[in-house]
Coordinates of N, CA and C in Angstrom, one line a residue:
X1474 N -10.2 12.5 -18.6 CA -10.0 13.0 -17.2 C -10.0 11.7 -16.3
X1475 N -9.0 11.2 -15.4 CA -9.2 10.6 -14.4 C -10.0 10.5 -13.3
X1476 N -10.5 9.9 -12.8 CA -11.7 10.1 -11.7 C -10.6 9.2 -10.8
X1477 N -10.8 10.5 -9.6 CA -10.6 9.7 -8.3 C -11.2 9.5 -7.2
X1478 N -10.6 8.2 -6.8 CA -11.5 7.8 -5.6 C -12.0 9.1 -4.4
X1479 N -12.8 9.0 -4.2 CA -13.3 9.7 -2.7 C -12.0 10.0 -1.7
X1480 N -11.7 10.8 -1.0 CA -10.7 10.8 0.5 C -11.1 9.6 1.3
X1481 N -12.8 9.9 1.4 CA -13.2 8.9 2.6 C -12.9 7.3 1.9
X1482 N -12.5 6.6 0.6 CA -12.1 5.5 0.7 C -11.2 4.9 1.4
X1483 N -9.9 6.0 1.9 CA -8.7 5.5 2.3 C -9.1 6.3 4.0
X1484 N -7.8 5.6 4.9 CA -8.3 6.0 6.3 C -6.9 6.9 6.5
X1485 N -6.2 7.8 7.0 CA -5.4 8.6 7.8 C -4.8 9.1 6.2
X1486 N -5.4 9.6 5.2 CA -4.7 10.0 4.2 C -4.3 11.5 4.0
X1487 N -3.5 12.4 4.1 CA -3.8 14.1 4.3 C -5.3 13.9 3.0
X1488 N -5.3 15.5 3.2 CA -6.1 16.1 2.3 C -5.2 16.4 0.9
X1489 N -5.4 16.5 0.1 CA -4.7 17.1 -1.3 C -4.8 17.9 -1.0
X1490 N -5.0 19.4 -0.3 CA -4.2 20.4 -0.3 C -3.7 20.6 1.0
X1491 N -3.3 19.6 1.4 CA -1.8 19.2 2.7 C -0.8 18.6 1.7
X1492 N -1.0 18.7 0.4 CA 0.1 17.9 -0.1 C 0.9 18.7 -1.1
X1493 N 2.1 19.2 -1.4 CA 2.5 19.7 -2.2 C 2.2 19.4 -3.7
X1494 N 2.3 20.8 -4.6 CA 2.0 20.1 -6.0 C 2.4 19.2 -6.8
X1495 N 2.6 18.2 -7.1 CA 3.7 17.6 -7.9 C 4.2 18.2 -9.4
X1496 N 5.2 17.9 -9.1 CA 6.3 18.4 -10.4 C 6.0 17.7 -11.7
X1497 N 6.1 18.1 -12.7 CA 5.3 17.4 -14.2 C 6.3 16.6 -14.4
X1498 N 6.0 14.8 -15.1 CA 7.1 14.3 -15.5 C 6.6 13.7 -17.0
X1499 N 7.3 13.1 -17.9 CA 6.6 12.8 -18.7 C 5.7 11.8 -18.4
X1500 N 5.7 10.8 -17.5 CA 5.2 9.6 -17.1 C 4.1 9.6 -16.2
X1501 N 4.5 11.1 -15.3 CA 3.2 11.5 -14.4 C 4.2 11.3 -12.8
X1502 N 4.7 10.9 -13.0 CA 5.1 10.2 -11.3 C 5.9 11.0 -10.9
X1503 N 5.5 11.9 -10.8 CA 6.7 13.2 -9.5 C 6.7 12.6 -8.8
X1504 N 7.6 13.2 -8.0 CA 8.2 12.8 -6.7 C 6.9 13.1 -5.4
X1505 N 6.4 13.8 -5.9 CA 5.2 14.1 -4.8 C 4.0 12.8 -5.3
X1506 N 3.9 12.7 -6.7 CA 2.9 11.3 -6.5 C 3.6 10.0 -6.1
X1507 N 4.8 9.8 -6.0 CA 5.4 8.7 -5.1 C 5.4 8.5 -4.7
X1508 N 5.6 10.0 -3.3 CA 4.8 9.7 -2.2 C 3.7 9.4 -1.7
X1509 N 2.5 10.5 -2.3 CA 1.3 10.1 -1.8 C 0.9 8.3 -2.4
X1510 N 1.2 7.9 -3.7 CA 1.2 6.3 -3.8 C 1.7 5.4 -2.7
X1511 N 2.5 5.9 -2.0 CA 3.8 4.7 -1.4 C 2.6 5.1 0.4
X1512 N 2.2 6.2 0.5 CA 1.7 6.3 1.8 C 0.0 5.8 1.9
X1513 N -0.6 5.8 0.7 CA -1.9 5.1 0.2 C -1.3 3.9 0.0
X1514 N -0.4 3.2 -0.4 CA 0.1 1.5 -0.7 C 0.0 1.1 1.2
X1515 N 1.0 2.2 1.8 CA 1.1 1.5 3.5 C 0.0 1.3 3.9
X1516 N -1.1 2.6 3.8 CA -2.4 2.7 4.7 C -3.4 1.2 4.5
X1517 N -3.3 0.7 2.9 CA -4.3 0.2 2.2 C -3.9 -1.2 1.8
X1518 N -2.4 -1.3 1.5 CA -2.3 -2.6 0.9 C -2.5 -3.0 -0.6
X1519 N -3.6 -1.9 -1.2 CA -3.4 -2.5 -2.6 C -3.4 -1.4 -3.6
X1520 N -2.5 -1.8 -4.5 CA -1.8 -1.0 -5.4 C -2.7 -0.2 -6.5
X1521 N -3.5 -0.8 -6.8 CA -4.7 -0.5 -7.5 C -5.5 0.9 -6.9
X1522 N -6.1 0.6 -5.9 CA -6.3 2.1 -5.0 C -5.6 3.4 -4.9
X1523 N -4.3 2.5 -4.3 CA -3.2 3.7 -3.8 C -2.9 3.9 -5.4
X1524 N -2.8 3.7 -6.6 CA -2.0 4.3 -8.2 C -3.6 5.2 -8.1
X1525 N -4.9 4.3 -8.1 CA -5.8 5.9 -8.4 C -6.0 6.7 -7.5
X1526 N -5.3 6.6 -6.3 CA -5.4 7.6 -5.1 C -4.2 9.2 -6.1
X1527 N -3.6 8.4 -6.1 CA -2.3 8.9 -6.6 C -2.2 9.5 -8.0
X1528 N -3.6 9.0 -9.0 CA -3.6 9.8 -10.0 C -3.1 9.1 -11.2
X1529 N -2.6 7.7 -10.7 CA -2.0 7.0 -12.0 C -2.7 5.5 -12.2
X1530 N -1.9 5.2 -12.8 CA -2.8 3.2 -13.4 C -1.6 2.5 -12.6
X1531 N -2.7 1.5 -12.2 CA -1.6 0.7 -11.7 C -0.3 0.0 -12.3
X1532 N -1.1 -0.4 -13.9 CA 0.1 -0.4 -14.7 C 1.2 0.6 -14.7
X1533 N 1.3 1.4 -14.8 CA 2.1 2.7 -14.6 C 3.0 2.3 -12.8
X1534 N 2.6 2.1 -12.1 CA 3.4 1.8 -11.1 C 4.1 0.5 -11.2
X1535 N 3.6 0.1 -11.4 CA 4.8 -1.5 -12.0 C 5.8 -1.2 -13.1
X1536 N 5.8 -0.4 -14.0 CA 6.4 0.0 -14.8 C 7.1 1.0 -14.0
X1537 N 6.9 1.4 -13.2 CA 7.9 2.5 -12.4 C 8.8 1.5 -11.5
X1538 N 8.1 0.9 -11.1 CA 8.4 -0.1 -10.2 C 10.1 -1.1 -11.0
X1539 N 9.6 -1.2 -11.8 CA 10.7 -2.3 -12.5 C 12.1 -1.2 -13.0
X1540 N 12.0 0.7 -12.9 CA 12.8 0.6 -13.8 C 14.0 0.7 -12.7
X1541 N 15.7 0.3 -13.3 CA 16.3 0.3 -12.5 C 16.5 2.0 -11.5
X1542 N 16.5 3.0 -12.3 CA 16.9 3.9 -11.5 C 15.8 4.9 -10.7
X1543 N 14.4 3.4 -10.4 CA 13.7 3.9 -9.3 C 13.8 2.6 -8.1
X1544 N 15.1 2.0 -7.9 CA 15.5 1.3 -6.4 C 14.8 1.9 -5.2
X1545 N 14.8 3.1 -5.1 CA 14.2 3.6 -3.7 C 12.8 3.3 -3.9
X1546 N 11.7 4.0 -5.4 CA 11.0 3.5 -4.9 C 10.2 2.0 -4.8
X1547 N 11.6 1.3 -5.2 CA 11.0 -0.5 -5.1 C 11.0 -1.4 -3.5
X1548 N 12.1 0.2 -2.9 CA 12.4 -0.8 -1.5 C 10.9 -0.1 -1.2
X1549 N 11.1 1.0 -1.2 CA 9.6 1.6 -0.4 C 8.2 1.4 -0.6
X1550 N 8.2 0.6 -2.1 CA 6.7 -0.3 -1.9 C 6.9 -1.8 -0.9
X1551 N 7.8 -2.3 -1.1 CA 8.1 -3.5 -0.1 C 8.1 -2.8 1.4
X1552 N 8.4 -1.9 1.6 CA 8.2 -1.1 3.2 C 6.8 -1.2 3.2
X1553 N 6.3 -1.0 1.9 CA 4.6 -0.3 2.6 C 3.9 -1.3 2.6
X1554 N 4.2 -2.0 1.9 CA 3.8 -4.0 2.5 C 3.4 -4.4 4.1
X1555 N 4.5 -4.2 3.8 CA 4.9 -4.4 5.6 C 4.0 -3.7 6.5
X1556 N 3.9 -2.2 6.2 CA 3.2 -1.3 7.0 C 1.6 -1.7 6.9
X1557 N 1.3 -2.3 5.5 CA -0.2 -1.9 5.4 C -0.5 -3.4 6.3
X1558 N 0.3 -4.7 6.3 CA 0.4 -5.7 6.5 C -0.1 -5.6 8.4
X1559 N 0.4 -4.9 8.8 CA 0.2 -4.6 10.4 C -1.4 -4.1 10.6
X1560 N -2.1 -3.1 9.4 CA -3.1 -2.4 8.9 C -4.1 -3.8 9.2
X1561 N -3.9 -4.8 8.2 CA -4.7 -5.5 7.9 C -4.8 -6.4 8.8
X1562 N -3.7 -6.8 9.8 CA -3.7 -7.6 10.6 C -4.4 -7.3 11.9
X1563 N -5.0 -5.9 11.7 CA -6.1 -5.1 13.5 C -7.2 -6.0 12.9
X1564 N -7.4 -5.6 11.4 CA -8.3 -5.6 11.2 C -9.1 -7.2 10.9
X1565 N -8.2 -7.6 10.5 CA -8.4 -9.1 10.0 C -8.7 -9.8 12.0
X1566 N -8.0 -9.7 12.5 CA -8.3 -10.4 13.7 C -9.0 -9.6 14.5
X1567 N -9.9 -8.6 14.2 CA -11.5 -7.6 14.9 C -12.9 -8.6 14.0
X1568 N -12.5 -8.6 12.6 CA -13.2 -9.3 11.8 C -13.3 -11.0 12.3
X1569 N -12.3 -11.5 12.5 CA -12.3 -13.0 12.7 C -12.7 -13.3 13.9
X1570 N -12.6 -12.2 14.9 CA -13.1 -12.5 16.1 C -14.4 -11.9 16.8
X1571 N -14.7 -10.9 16.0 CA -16.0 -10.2 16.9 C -17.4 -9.9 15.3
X1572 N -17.0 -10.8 14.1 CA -17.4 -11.1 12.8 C -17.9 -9.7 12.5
X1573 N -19.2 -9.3 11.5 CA -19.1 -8.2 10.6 C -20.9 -8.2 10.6
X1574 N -21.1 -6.9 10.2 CA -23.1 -7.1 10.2 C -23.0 -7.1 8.9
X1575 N -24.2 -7.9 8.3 CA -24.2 -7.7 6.8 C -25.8 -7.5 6.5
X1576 N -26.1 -6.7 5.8 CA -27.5 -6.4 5.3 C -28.2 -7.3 4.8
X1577 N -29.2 -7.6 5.1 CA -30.3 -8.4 5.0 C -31.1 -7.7 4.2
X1578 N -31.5 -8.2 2.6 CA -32.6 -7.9 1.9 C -33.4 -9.0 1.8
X1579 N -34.8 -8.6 1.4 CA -35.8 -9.2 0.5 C -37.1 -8.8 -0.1
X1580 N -37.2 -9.1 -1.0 CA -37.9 -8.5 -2.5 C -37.7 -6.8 -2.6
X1581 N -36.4 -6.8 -2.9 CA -35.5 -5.6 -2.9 C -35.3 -4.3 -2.0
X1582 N -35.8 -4.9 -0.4 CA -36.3 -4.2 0.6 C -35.1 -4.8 1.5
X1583 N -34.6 -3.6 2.6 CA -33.7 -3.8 3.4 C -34.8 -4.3 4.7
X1584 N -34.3 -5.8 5.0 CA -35.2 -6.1 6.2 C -34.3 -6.3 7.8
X1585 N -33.2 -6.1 7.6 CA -32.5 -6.5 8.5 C -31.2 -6.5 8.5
X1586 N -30.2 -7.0 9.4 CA -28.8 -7.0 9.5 C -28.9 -8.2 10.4
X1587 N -27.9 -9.2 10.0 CA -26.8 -10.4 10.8 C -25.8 -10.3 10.8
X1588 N -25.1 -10.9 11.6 CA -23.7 -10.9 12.0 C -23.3 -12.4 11.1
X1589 N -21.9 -12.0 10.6 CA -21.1 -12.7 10.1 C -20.1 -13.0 10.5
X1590 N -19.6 -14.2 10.3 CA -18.2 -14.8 10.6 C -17.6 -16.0 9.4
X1591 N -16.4 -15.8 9.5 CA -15.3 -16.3 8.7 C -13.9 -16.6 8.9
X1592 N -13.7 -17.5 9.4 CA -12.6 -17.0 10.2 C -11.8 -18.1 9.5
X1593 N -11.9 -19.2 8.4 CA -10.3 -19.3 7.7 C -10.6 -18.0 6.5
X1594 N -11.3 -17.7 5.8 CA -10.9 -16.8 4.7 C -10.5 -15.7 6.0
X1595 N -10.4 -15.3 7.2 CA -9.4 -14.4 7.5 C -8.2 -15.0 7.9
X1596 N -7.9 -16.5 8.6 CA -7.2 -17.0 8.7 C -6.0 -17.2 7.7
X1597 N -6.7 -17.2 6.1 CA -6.1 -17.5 5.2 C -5.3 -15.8 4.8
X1598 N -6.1 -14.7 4.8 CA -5.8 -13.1 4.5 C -4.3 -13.5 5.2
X1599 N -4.7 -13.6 6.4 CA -3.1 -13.3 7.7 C -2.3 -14.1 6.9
X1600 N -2.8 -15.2 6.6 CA -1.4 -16.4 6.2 C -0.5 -15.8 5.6
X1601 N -1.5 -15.4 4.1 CA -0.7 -14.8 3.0 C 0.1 -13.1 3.2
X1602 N -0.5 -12.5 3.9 CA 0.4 -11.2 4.6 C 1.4 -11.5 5.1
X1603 N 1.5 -12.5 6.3 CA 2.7 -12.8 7.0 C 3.7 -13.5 6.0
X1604 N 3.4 -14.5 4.7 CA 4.6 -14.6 3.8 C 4.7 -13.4 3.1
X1605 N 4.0 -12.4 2.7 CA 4.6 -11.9 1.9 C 5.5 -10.5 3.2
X1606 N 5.4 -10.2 4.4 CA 5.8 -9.9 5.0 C 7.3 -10.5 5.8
X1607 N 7.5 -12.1 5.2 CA 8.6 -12.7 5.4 C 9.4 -12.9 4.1
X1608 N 8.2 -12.5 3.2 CA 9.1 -13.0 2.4 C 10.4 -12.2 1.3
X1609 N 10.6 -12.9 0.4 CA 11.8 -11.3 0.0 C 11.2 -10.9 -1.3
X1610 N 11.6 -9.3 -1.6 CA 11.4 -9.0 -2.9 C 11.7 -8.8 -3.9
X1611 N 11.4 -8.8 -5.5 CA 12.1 -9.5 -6.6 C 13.8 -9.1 -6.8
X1612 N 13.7 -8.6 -6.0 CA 15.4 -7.9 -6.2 C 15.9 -9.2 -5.0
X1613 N 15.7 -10.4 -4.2 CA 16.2 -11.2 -3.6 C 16.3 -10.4 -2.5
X1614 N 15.9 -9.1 -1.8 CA 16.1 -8.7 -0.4 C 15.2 -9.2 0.6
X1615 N 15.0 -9.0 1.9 CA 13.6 -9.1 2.6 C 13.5 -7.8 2.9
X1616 N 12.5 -7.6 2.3 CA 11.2 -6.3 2.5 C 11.4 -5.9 3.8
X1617 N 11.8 -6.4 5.2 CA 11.7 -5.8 6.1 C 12.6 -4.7 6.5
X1618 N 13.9 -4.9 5.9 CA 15.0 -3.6 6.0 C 14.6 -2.3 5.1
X1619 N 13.8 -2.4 4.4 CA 13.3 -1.5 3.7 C 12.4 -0.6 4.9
X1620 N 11.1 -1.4 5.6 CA 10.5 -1.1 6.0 C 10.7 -0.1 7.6
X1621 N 11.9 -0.8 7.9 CA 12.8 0.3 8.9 C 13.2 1.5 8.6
X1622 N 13.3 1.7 7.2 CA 13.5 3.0 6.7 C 12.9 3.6 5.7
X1623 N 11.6 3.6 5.8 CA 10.2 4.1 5.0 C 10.2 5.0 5.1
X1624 N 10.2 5.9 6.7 CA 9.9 7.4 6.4 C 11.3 8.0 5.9
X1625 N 12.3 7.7 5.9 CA 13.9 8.2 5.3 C 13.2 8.0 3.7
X1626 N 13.0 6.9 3.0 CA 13.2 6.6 1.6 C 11.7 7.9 1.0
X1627 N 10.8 7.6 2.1 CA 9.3 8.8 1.6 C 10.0 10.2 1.0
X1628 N 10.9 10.4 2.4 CA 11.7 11.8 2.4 C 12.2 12.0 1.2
X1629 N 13.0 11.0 1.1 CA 14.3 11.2 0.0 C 13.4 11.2 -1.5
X1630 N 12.7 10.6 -1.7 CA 12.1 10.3 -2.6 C 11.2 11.5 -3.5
X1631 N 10.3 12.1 -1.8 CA 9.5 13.2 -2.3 C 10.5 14.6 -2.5
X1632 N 12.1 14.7 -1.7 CA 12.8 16.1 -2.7 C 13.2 15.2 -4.0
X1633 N 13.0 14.4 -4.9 CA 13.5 13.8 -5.7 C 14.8 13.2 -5.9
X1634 N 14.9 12.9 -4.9 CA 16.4 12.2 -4.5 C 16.5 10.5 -4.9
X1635 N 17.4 10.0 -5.6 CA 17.5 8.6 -5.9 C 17.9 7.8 -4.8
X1636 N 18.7 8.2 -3.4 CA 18.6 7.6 -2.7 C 19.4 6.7 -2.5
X1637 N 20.8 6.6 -3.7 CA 21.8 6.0 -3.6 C 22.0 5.3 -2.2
X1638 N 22.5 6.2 -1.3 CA 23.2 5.9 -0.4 C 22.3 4.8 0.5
X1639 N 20.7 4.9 0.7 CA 19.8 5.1 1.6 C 20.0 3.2 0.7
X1640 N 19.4 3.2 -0.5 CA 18.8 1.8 -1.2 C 20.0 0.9 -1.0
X1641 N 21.5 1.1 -1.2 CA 22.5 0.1 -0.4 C 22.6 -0.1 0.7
X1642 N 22.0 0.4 1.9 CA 22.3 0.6 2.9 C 21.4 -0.3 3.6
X1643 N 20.3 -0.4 2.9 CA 18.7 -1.7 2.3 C 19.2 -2.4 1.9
X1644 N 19.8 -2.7 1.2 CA 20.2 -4.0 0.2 C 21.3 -4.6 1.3
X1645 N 22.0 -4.0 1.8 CA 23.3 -4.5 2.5 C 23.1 -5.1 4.1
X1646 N 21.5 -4.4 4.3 CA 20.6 -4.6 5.8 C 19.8 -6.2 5.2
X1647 N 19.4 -5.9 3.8 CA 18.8 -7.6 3.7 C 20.0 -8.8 3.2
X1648 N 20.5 -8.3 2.7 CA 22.3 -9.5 2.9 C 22.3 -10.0 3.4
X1649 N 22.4 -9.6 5.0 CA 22.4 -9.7 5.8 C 21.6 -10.6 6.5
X1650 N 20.9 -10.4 6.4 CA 19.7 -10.8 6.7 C 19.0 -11.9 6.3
X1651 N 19.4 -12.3 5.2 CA 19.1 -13.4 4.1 C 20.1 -14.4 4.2
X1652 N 21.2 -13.9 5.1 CA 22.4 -14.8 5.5 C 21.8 -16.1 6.3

């Protein structure tokens, strides 16, 4: 049996019964768990969470990830990059600037709380967001023309649509773009 995470781990996620049932595939990955993955990937940032949000291994999403005739959902993890990227960036600069309370023990007794600060390990979080938010994805596009059309590729994705038209139209937006 898979154990999943809590609701309250992730922040603005529906409830599972706001979500349609997903369709059985051999692999697990209906079109309805692609969604809820791809919108747990935006909220959260990391893949690991959003595949057990979603019911699957993270291995299993990389392997979904790679195969060719899921393009849509390769642009739309690189969208949700982007999205969770903006996520982390309230948060990384609330943290670097107004620091964090951290519990204070001793001899296994909570005696207190201080305030923390860190501000290159957040310095450094932003750095690496902002390349991977500039940078392009293994398919040679930049993630950002994807990210313009996240809620179109979510859509298409969750009636089980491949999205033809939607993933060149991504690909032909980062060409461009990479020019």
């Amino acid at each position: 049996m898979t154990e999943h995470p809590s609701q309250d781990t992730f922040t603005d996620i529906p409830d599972a019964d706001d979500l349609a049932q997903p369709r059985e595939r051999h692999d697990g990955w209906s079109p309805d768990r692609q969604v809820v993955f791809l919108e747990a990937l935006a909220r959260t940032g990391n893949v690991r969470a959003a595949a057990r949000y979603a019911g699957l291994s993270r291995e299993s999403a990389y392997k979904l990830r790679r195969r060719p005739d899921a393009r849509a959902f390769a642009r739309a993890w690189d969208a949700a990059i982007i999205h969770a990227r903006d996520v982390f960036q309230d948060e990384l600069m609330d943290k670097g600037l107004n620091g964090w309370r951290e519990v204070v023990w001793h001899q296994g007794e909570e005696v207190g709380t201080r305030e923390r600060w860190s501000a290159p390990l957040f310095l450094a979080a932003l750095s690496r967001l902002d390349k991977m938010a500039d940078g392009i994805d293994l398919a040679g596009k930049p993630a950002r023309a994807a990210a313009e059309k996240f809620d179109d590729l979510l859509e298409g994705i969750g009636k089980g649509e491949d999205c033809v038209e939607l993933v060149e139209e991504i690909d032909g937006a980062g060409r461009k773009a990479g020019s």
